[in-house]
XYZ file of C-alpha atoms in Angstrom:
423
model
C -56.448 -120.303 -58.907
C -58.519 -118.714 -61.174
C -62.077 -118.904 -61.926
C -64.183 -120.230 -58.993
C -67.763 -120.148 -59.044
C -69.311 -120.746 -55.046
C -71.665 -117.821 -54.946
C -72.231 -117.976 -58.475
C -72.527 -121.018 -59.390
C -76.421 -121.298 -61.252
C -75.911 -117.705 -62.336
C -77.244 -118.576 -65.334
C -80.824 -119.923 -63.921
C -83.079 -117.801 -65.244
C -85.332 -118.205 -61.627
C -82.524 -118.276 -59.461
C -84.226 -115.386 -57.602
C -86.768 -117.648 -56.727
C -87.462 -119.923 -53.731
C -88.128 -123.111 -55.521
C -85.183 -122.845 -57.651
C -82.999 -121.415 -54.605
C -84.297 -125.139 -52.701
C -83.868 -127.142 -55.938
C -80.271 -126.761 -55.772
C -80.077 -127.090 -51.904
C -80.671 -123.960 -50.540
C -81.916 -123.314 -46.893
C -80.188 -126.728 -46.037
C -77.659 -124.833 -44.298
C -80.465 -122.869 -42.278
C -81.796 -125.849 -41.330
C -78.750 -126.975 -39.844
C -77.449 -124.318 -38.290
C -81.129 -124.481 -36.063
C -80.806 -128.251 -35.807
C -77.606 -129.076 -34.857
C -75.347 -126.195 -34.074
C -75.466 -123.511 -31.273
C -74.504 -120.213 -31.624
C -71.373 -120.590 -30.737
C -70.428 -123.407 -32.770
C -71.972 -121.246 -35.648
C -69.321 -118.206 -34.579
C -66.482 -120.600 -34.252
C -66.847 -122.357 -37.847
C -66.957 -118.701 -39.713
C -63.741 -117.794 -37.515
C -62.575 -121.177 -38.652
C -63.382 -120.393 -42.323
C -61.121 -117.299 -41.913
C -63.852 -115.680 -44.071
C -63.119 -111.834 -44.433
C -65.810 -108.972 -44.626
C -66.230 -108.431 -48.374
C -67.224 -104.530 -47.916
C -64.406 -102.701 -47.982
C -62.098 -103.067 -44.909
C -61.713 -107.044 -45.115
C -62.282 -107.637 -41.408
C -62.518 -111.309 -39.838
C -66.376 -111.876 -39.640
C -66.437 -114.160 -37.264
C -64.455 -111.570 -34.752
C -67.052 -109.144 -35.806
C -69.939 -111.240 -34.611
C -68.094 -112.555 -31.272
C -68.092 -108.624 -30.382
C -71.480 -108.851 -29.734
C -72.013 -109.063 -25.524
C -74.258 -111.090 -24.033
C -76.582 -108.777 -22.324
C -80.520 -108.617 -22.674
C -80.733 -106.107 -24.939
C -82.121 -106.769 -28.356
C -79.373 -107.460 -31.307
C -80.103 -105.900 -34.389
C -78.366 -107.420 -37.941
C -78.078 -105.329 -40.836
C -77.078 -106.313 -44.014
C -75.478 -103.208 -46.135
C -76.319 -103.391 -49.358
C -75.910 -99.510 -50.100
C -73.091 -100.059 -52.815
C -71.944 -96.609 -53.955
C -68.188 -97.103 -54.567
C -67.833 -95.385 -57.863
C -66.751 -98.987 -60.361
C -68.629 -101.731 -58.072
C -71.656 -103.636 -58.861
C -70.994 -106.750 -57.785
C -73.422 -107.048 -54.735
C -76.563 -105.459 -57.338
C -75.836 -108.908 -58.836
C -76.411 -110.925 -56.142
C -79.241 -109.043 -54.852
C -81.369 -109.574 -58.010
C -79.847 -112.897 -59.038
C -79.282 -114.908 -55.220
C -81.529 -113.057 -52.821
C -82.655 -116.194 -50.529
C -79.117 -117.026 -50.100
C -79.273 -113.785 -48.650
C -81.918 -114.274 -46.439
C -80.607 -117.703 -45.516
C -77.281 -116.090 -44.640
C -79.102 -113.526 -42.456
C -81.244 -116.209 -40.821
C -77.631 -118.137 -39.768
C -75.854 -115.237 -38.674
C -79.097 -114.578 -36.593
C -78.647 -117.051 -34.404
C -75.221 -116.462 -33.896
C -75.404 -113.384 -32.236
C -78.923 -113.873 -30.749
C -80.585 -111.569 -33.056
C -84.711 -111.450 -33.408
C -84.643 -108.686 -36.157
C -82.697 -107.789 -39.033
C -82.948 -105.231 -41.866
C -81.865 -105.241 -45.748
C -80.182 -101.529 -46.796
C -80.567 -101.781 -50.150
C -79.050 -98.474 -51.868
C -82.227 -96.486 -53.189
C -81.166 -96.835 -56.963
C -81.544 -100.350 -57.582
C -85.561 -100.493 -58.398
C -85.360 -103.974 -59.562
C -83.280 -105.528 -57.037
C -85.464 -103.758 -53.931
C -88.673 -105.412 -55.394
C -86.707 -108.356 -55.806
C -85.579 -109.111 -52.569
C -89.155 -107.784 -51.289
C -90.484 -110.586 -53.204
C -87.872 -113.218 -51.667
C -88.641 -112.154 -48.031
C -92.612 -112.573 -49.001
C -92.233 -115.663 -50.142
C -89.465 -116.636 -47.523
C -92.367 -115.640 -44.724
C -94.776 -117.790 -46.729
C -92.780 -120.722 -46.852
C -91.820 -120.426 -42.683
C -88.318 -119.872 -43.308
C -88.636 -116.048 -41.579
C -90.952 -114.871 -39.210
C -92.114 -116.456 -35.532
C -90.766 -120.242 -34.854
C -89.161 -120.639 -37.996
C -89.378 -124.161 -39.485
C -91.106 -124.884 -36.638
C -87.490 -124.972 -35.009
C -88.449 -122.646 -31.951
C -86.170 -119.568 -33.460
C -87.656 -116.478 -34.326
C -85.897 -113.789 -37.018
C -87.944 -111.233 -38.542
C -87.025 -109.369 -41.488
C -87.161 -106.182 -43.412
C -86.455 -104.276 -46.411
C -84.912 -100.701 -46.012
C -84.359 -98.209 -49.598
C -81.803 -96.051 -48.842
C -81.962 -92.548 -51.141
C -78.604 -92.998 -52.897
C -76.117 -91.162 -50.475
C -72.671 -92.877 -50.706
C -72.126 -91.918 -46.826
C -74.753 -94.106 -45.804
C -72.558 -97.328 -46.885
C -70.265 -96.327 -43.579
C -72.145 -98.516 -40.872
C -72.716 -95.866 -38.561
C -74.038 -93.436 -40.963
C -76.168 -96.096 -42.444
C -77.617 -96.768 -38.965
C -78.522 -92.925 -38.612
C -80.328 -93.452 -41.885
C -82.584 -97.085 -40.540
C -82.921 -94.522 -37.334
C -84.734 -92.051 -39.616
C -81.712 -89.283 -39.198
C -79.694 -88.025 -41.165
C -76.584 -90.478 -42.688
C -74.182 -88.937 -40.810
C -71.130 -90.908 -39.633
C -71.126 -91.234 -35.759
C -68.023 -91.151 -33.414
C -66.556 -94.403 -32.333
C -66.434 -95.669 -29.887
C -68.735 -96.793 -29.075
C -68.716 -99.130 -31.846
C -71.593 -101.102 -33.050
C -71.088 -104.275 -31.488
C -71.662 -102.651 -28.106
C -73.841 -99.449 -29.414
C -75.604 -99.642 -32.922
C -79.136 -99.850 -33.920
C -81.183 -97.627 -30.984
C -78.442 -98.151 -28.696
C -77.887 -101.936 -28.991
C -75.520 -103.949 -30.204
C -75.771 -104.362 -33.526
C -73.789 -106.050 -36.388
C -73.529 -105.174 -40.122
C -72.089 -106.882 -42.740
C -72.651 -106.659 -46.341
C -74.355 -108.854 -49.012
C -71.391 -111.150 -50.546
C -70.535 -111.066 -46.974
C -73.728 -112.782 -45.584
C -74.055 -114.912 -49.422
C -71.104 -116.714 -48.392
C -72.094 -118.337 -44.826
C -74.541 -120.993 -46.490
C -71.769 -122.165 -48.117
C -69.170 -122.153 -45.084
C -71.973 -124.041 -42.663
C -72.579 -126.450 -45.987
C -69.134 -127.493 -46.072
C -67.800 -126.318 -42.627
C -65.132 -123.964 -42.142
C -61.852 -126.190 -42.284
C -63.160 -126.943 -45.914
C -64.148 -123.285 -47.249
C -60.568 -122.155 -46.254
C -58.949 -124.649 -48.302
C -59.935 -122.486 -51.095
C -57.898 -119.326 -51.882
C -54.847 -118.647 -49.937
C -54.185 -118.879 -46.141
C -54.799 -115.479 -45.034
C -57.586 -114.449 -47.525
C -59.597 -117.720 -48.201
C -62.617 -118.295 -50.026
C -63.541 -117.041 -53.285
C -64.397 -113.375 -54.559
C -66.442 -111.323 -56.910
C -64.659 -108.543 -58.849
C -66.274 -106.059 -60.616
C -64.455 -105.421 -63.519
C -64.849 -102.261 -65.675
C -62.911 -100.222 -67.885
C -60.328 -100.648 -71.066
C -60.968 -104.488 -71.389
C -62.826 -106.264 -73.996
C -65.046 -108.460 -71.375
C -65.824 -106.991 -68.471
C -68.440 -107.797 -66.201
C -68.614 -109.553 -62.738
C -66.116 -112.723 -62.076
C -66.014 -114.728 -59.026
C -62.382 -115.889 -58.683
C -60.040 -118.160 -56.051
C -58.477 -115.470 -53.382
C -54.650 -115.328 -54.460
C -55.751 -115.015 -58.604
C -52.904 -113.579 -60.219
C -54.235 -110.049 -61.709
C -52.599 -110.641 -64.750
C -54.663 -113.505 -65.316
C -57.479 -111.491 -64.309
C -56.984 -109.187 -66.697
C -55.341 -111.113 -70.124
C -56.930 -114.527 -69.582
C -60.418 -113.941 -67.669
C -61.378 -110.649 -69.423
C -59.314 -111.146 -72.677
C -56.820 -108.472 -72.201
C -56.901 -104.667 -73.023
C -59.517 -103.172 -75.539
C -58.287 -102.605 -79.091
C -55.468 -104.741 -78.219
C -53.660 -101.747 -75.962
C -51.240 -101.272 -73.680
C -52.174 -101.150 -70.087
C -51.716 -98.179 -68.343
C -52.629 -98.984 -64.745
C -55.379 -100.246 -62.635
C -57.469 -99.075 -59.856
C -57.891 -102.205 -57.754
C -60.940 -102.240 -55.170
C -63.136 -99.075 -56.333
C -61.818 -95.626 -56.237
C -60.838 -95.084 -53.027
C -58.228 -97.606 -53.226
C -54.802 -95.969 -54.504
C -54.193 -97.036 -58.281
C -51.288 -99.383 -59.466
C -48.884 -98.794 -62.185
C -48.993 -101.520 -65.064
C -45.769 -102.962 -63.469
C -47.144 -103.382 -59.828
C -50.324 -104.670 -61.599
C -48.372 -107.328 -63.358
C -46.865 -108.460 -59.682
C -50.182 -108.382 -58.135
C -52.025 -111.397 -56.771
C -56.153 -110.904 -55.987
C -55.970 -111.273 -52.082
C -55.856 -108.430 -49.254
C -52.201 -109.316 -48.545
C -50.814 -108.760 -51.684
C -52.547 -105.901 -52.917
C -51.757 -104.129 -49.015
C -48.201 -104.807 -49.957
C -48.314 -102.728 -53.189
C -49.361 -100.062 -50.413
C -53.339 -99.874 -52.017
C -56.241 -102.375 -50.878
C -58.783 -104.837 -52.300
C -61.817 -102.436 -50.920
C -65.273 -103.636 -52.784
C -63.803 -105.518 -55.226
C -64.374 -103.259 -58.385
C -61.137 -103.516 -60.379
C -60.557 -99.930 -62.483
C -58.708 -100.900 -65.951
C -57.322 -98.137 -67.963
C -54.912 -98.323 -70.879
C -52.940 -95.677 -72.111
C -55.742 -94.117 -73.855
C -56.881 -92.831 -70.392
C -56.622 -89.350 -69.531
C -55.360 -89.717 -65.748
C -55.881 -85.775 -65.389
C -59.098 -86.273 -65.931
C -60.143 -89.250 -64.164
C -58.769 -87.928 -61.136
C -60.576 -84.983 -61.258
C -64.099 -86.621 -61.835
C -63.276 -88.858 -58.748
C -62.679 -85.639 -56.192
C -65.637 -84.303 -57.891
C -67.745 -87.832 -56.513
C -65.921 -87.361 -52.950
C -66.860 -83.414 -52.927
C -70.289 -83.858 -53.661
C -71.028 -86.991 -51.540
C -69.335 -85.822 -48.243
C -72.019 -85.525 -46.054
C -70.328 -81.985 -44.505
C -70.145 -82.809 -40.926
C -66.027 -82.308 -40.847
C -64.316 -79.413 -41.928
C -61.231 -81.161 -43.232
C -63.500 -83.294 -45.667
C -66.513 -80.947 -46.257
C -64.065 -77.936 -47.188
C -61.225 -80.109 -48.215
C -62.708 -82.061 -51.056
C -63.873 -79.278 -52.324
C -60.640 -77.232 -52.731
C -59.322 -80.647 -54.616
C -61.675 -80.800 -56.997
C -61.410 -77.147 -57.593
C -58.068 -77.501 -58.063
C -57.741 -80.722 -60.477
C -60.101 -78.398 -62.735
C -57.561 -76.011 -62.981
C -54.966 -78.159 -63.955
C -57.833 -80.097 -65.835
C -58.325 -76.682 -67.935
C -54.588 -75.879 -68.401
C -55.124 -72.904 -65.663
C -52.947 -74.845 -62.740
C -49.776 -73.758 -61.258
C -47.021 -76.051 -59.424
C -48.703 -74.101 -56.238
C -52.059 -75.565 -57.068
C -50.462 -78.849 -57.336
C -48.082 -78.041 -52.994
C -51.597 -76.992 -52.016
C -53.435 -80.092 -53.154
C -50.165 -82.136 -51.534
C -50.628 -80.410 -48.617
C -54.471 -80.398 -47.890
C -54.145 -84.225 -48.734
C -52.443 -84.258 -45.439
C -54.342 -82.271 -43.094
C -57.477 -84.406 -44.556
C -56.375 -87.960 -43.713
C -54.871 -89.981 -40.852
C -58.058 -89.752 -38.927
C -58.758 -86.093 -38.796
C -62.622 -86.746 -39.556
C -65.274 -88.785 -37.987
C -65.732 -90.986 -41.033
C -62.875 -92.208 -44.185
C -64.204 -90.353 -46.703
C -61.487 -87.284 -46.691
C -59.198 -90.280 -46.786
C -60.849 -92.006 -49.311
C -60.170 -88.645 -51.413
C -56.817 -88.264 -50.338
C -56.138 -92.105 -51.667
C -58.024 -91.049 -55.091
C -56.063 -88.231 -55.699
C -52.784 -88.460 -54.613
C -51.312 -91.423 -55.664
C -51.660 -90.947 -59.456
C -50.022 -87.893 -58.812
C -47.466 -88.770 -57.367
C -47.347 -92.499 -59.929
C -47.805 -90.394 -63.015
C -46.824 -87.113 -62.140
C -45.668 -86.335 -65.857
C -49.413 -86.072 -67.157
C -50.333 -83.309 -64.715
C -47.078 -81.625 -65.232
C -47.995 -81.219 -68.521
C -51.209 -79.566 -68.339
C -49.529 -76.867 -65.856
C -49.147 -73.360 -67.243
C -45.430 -73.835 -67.092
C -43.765 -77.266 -67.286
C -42.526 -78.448 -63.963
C -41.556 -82.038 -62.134
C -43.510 -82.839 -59.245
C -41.330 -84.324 -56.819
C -43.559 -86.169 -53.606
């Protein structure tokens, strides 16, 4: 376990957005293969075999994902999301500026899995450099004959396009992200029908996001059986975290599935900043519920472990705060993010983040009352557990009140009267 570098690995390549570096070091090899020698569904069946997870959010099989898609005449639409507005993550903005034809060539492969002709690249509307970037790796990708009509001369055809979203964090929920390629507004839509059968103008559609798509190359390279020897059995393959916070080197680290976070955290990163004490840690961006230093210290970097501690992996951006962090505070600034970015369409979320945030800022001030704190308990529950069309009320709820609950003696202080919460 520990450091891994798969995705990563010429990182340091000053031109590794380019396409003669990107074929210098074998890429497109794996393209070329997958048109040569496999079919589609030999294609599907080695990512199933890889037992490669969707590196998003919700960690879903890939493979299943693309043997939704029906056979019917319809066009199939891929999209790759690449709209990455978790507050903490910034993993995928690497490999968008630094990897973008192993992007592409990912695209390309999972193409003719699922019989798709066009795909499109969400990129979230923020990231300037990485959108001309990748522009510039799909022109040159169309140069070279890798995209576009009978690629390689092969007899496939993919085209390809670049799509800037304008920064809403709604739009990285598929459906709401489809609304926005549509030209609509990013609102989530109701499922089902899911994508598979109803996506992209009513067609099946499949979206996965970038490290998803980065990582096929390199399962086709070395087939499936072999990529799942890395990591542990039930979340193989490597990962990139996005580490931030109270630690003296953070940055991006791609690390073997089943990494204990305490190496993460003391060996990998160098430990806490200013030599501190860790605190807790908020382990897959902000919607996934925080960890107490002590379930931190238990904690191995793989969906199975982290589920058990009753929180998630999500997008991989791992929160650190030592006990210089004001938890009050932090909470508040995240149901600030979730009340701003809900898109509205739900009355539990649109009016429900909003009365959190509200009232955080009164405890925030040293104005809140143990009945601010029962209300925000019990609006956490009429706003999850599928009440809205989309997670995000949920995604509040998961902010908010488990550091209440974990460190319940920092909000009790800054009530007007000092009481326990008990939840």
């Amino acid at each position: 376990m520990g450091l891994k570098t798969l995705l990563t690995t010429h990182v340091g390549a000053a031109d590794s957005h380019t396409l003669n570096h990107y074929r210098s070091v074998g890429g497109y090899e794996s393209q070329k293969k997958a048109l040569t020698e496999m079919t589609a569904e030999q294609i599907v069946n080695d990512v199933k075999n890889s037992g490669l997870r969707g590196r998003g959010g919700a960690g879903f099989p890939t493979g299943n994902k693309w043997g939704f898609i029906p056979k019917t005449d319809k066009p199939k639409y891929l999209i790759c999301n690449g709209d990455e507005g978790e507050p903490g993550t910034f993993k995928d903005r690497l490999l968008i500026e630094k990897f973008p034809h192993m992007l592409i060539e990912g695209m390309v492969i999972a193409a003719k899995a699922i019989d798709s002709h066009q795909g499109y690249i969400y990129i979230r509307g923020e990231f300037h450099k990485g959108i001309r970037i990748v522009e510039e790796a799909v022109e040159e990708a169309y140069k070279a004959g890798l995209l576009g009509k009978n690629i390689l001369g092969l007899g496939y055809d993919f085209d390809l396009a670049v799509y800037s979203g304008a920064g809403a964090y709604i739009c990285g929920e598929e459906s709401a992200l489809i609304n926005s390629l549509e030209g609509r507004r990013g609102h989530p839509r109701l499922k089902p029908p899911f994508p598979a059968v109803s996506g992209l103008y009513a067609c099946p559609t499949v979206v996965n996001n970038v490290e998803t798509f980065c990582n096929v190359p390199h399962i086709i390279r070395m087939t499936g059986d072999e990529y799942k020897k890395i990591g542990t059995e039930k979340s193989p393959g490597t990962r990139l975290f996005a580490v931030s916070g109270h630690v003296k080197k953070p940055g991006i680290y791609e690390v073997e599935m089943g990494t204990p976070m305490k190496e993460l955290i003391y060996d990998i990163c160098g430990g806490i900043k200013n030599d501190g004490t860790l605190k807790a840690v908020i382990p897959g961006g902000s919607s996934s519920p925080i960890l107490t230093a002590e379930e931190a210290m238990t904690a191995t970097m793989d969906y199975e472990s982290i589920a058990s501690l009753k929180s998630m992996l999500g997008s991989g951006a791992v929160i650190i705060l030592s006990e210089s962090a004001d938890l009050v505070e932090t909470t508040y600034r995240l149901a600030e993010f979730y009340s701003h970015e809900s898109c509205g369409q739900c009355t539990p979320c649109r009016e429900g983040t909003h009365w959190v945030k509200d009232l955080l800022h009164k405890i925030k001030i040293g104005e809140g009352t143990e009945k601010d704190v029962e209300l925000i308990f019990s609006l956490s529950r009429n706003m999850e557990g599928g009440t809205t069309i989309c997670p995000l009320a949920d995604a509040c709820v998961m902010a908010v009140r488990p550091t209440m609950t974990k460190f319940k003696g920092e909000f009790s202080a800054r009530l007007k009267k000092e009481v326990s919460i008990s939840h």
